[in-house]
Coordinates of C-alpha atoms in Angstrom, one line a residue:
X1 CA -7.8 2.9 -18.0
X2 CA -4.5 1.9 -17.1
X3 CA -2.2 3.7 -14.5
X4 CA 0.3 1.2 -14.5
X5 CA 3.4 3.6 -15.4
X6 CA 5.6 3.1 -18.8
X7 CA 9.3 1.7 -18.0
X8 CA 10.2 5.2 -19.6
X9 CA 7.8 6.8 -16.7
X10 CA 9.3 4.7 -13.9
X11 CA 13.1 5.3 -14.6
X12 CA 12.3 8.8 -14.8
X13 CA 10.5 8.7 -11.5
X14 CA 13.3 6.8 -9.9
X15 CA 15.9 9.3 -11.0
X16 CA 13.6 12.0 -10.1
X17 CA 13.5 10.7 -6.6
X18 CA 17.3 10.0 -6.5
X19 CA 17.9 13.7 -7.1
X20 CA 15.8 15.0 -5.1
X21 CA 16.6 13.4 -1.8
X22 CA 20.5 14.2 -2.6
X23 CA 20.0 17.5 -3.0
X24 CA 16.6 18.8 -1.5
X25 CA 17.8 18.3 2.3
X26 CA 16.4 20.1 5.0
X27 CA 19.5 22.3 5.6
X28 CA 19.3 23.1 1.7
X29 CA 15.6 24.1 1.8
X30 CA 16.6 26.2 5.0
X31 CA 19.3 28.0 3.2
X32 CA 17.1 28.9 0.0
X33 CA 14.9 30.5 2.0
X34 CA 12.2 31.9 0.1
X35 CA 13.8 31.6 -2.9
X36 CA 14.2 28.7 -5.7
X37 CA 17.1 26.4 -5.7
X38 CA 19.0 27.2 -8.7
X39 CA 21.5 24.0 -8.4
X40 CA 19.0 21.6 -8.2
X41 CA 17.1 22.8 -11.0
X42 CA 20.2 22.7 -13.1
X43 CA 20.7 19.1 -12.1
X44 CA 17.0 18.1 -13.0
X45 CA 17.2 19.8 -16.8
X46 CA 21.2 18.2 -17.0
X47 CA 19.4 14.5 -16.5
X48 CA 16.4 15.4 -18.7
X49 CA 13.5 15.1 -16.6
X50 CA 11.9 18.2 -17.5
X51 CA 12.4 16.8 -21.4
X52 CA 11.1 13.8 -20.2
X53 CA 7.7 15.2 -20.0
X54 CA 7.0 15.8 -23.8
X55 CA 7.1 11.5 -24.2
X56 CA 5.9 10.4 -20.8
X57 CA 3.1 13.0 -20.8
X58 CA 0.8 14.1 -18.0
X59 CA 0.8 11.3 -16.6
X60 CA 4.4 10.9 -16.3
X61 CA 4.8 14.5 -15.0
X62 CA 2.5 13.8 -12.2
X63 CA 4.6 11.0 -11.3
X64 CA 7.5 13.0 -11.2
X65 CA 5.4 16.1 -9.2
X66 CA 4.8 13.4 -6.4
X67 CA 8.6 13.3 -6.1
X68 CA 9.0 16.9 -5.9
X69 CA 5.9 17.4 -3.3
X70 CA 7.3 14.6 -0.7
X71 CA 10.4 16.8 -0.7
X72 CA 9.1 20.3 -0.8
X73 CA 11.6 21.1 -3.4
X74 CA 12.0 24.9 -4.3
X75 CA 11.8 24.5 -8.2
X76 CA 10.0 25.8 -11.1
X77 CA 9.0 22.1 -12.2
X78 CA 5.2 21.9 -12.3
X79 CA 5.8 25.5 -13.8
X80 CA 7.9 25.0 -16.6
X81 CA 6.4 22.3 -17.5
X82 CA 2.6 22.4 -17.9
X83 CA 2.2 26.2 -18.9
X84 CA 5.6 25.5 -21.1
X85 CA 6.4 22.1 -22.0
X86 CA 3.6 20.3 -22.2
X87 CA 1.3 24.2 -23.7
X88 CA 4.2 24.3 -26.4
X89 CA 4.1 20.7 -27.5
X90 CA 0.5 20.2 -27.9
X91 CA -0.2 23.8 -29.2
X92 CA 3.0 25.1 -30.8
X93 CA 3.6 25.6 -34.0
X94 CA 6.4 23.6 -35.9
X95 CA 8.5 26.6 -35.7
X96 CA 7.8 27.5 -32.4
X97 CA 8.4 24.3 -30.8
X98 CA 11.7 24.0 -32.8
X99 CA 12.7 27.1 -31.4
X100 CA 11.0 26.9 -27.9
X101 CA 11.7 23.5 -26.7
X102 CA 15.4 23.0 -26.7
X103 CA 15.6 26.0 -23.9
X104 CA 12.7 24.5 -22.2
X105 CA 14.6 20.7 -21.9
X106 CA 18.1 22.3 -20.9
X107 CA 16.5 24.8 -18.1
X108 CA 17.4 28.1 -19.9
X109 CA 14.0 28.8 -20.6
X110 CA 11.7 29.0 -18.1
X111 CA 7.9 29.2 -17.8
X112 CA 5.2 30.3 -15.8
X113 CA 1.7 31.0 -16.3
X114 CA -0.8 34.1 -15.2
X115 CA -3.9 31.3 -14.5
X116 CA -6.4 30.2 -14.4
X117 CA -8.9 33.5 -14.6
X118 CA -8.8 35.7 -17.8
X119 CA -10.2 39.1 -17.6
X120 CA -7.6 41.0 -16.3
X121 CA -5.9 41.1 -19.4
X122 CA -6.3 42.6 -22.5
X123 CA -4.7 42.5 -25.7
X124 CA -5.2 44.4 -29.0
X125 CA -3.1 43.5 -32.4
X126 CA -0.3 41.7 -29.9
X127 CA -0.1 44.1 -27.1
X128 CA -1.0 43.4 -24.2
X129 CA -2.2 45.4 -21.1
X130 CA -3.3 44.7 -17.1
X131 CA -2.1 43.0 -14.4
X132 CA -1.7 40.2 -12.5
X133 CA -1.5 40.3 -8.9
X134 CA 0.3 37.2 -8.4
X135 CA 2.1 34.1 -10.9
X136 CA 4.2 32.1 -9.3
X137 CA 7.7 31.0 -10.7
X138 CA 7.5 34.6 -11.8
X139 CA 10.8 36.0 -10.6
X140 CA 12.6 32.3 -12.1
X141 CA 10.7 32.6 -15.7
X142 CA 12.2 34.3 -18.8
X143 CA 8.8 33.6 -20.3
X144 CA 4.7 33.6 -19.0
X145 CA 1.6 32.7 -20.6
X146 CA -1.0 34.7 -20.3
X147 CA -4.8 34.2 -21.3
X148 CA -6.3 37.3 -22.5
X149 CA -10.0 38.6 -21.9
X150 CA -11.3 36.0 -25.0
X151 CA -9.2 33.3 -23.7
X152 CA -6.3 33.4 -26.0
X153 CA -3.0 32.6 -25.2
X154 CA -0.1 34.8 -25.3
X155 CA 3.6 33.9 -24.7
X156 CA 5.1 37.1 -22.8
X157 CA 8.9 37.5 -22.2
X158 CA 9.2 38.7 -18.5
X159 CA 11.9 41.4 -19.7
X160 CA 8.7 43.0 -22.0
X161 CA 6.5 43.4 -18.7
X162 CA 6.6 46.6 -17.7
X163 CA 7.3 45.3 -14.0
X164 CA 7.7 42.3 -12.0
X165 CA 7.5 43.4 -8.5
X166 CA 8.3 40.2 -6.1
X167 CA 5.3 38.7 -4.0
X168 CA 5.9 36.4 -0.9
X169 CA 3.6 33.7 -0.3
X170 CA 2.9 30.9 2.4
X171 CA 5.1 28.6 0.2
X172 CA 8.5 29.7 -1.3
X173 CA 7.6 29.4 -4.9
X174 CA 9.6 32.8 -6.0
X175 CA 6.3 35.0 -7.4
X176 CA 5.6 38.1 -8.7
X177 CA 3.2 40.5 -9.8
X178 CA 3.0 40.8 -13.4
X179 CA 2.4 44.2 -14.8
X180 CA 1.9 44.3 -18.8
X181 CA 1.4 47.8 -20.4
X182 CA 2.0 47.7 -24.2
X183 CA 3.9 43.8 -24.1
X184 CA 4.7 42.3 -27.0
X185 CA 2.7 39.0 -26.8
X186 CA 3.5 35.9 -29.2
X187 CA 0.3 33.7 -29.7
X188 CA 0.4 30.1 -28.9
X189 CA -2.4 27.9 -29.5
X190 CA -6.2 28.2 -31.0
X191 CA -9.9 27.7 -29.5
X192 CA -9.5 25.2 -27.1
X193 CA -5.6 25.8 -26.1
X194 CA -6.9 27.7 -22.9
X195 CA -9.3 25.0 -21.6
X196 CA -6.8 22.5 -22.4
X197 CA -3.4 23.9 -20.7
X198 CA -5.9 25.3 -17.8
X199 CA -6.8 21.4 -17.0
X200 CA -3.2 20.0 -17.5
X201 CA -1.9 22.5 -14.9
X202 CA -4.6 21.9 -12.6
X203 CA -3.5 18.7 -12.6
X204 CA 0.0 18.3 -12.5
X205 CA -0.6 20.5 -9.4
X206 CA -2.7 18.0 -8.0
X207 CA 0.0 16.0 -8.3
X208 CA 2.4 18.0 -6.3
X209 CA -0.1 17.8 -3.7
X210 CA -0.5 14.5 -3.9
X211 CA 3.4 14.5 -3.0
X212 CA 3.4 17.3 -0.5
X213 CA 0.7 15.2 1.7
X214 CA 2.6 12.0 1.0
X215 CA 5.5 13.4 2.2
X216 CA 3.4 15.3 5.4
X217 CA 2.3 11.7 6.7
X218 CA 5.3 9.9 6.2
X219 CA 7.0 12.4 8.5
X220 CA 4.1 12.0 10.9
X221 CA 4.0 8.4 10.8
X222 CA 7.9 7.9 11.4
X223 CA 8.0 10.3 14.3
X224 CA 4.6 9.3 15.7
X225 CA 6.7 6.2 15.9
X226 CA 9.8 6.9 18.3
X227 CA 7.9 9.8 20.5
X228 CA 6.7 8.3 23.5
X229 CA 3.8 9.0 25.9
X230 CA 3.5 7.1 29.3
X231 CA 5.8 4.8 28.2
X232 CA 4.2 3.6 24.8
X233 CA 4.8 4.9 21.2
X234 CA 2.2 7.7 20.3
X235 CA 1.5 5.3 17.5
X236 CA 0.0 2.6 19.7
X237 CA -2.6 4.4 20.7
X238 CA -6.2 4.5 18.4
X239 CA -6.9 8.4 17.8
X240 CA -3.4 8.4 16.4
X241 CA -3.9 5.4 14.3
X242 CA -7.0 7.1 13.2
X243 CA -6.3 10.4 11.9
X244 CA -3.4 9.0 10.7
X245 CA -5.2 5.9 8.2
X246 CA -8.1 9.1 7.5
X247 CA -4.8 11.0 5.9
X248 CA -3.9 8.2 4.1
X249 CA -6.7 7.7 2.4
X250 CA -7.0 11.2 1.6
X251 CA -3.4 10.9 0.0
X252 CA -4.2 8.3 -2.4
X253 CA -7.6 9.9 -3.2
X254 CA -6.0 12.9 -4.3
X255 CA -3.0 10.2 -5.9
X256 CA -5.8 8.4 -7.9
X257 CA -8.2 11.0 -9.1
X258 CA -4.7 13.5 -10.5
X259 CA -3.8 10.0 -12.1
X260 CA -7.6 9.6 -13.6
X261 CA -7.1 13.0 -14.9
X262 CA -3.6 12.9 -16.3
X263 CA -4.3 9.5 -18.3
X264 CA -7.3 11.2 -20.0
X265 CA -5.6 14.5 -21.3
X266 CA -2.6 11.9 -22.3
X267 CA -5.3 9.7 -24.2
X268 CA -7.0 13.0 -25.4
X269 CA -10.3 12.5 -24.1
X270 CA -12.1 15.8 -22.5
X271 CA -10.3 15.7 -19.3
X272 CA -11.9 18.9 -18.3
X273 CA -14.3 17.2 -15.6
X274 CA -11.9 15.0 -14.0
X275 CA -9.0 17.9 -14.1
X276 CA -11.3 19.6 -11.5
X277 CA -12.4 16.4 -10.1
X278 CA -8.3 16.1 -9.2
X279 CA -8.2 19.9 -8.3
X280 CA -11.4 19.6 -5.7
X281 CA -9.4 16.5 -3.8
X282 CA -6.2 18.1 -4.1
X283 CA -7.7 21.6 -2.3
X284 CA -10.1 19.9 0.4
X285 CA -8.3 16.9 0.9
X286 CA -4.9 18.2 1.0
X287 CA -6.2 20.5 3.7
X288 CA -6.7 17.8 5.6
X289 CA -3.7 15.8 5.0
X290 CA -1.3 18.8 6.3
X291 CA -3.4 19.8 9.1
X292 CA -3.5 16.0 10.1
X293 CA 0.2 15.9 9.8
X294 CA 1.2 19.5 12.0
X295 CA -1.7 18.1 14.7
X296 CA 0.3 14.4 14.6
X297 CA 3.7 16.2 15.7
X298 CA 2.4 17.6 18.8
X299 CA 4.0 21.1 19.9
X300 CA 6.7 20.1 17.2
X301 CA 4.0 20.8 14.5
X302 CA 4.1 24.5 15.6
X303 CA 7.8 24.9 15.2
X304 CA 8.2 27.0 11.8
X305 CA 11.6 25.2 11.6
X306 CA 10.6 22.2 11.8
X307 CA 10.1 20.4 8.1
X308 CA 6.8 19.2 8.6
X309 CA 5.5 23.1 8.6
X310 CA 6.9 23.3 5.0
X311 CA 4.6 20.8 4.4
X312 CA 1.7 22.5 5.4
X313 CA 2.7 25.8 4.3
X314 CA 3.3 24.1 0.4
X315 CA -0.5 22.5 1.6
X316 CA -2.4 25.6 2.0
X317 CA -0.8 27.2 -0.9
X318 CA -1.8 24.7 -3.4
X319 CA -5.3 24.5 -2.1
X320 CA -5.2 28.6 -3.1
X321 CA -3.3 27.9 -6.4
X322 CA -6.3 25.6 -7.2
X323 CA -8.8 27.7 -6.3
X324 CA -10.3 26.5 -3.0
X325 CA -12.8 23.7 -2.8
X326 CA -16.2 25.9 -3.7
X327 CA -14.7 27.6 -6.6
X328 CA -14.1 24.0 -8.3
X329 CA -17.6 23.0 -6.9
X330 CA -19.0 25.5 -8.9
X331 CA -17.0 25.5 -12.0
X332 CA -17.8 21.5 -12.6
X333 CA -21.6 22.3 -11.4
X334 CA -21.6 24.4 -14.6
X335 CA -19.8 21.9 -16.7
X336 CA -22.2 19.1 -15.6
X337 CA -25.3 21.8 -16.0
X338 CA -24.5 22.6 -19.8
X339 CA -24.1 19.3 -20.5
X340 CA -20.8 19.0 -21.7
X341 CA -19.3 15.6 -19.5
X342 CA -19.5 12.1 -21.1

């Protein structure tokens, strides 16, 4: 395996990064407030960088997801792109990509999805009933995708739901509770299209954790750097330097392992073991990493205002989104138990 990234990948990283330091500022995030930051995700789809994703692949949207994470930025981007892009290239129909991707590239379409656990859903001859307690992206997205009890996917526009009530959670990310009775549902994909979009999303999240405990340390290590104690930088002294090479580690652990993960869907190899491989690191690792960060500020770590809490707020919410460390445990136990990893 190689994880060198593509020119095509590293331009589109670099730009990614560009944008996102201009416009994803502290005083920016503070005045979205819970909400998503509509500007910037309308100067992301005018440079092409979620249409980027359909020839720089996973792997390339990871790359891009580490930019987003350092900065905490309040957009739809992992979203949009792994239960939409990324779902509707590899398991669209000619016509449905023709007609789904162009809205997907320029930000007009949006997309979330209702995962990872079916059962809550049902759907009989294209309608679809049940609920979701929470999706998140889901007040931003004109579209979701929602597995069904058997596991198939169904392409939902949010104005068919018979409600979208709005659901706050420790990280901004805009969700809702999706409540289908009678939607119309568009079908996208066969057999494996659930298992497969499941493990893409799981890790192009790990990659925005990656970022968001990237971004955690570098904030601890630069003002661990200037804040004094008896006279000597708090980053002289050995506990310090500790915790702070421990978070490190975890960082690129989480960094390597989403890369691992990303280059096997790309290469089309069963990247279902090493997609929750990724997910486990990102959810006990990344717990880790943002706790390490708030304890590294001191009393500063406690301030809500200050941006290293965003951090670990975005921290603890991805470690839920990915279903918390024994959950993955077990779900990979049972992979390795049937038999089905190389």
């Amino acid at each position: 395996m190689d994880f060198t990234p593509t020119e095509e990948q590293e331009a589109a990283r670099e730009l990614a990064a560009r944008i996102f330091a201009d416009l994803a500022t502290h005083e920016r995030l503070r005045a979205a407030g819970t909400g998503s930051d509509a500007e910037l995700w309308k100067a992301l789809c005018a440079a092409g960088l979620p249409g980027s994703v359909e020839e720089t692949g996973l792997l390339g949207l990871v790359l891009l997801l580490e930019e987003q994470g350092r900065v905490t930025a309040q957009v739809p981007f992992a979203a949009t792109c792994a239960y939409g892009i990324l779902a509707v290239t590899r398991h669209g129909t000619d016509e449905q990509r023709a007609r789904l991707l162009p809205g997907l590239r320029d930000g007009t379409t949006v997309v979330t999805g209702a995962f990872p656990a079916p059962g809550t859903v049902t759907s009989r001859e294209g309608r679809l009933d049940g609920a979701v307690d929470w999706v998140p992206w889901l007040r931003d997205a004109t579209h979701v995708l929602v597995p069904d009890e058997d596991r198939a996917l169904w392409l939902v526009r949010t104005e068919d739901a018979a409600r979208v009530d709005p659901v706050e959670l420790t990280a901004p990310w805009s969700a809702g509770r999706l409540v289908l009775d009678g939607a119309a549902g568009e079908r996208l994909g066969e057999g494996g299209a659930y298992a497969d979009v499941l493990a893409a999303a799981r890790v192009a999240f790990s990659g925005l954790q990656a970022g968001v405990c990237a971004g955690s340390l570098a904030r601890a290590v630069e003002y661990t750097s200037v804040r004094e104690q008896f006279g000597r930088p708090l980053s002289t002294r050995q506990a310090v330097q500790l915790r702070a090479a421990d978070a490190h580690m975890d960082t690129e652990t989480i960094r390597v392992t989403a890369y691992e993960a990303a280059w096997r869907h790309d290469e089309d190899l069963d990247a279902r073991g090493a997609a929750l491989t990724a997910a486990w690191w990102a959810s006990e690792a990344g717990k880790r990493v943002v706790h390490a960060g708030q304890h590294l500020h001191g009393g500063m770590g406690a301030d809500l205002d200050h941006p290293v809490h965003r951090h670990f707020l975005w921290g603890r919410q991805l470690d839920a989104h990915l279903g918390c460390g024994t959950e993955l445990l077990a779900e990979l136990g049972d992979l390795l138990a049937e038999g089905d990893l190389s």
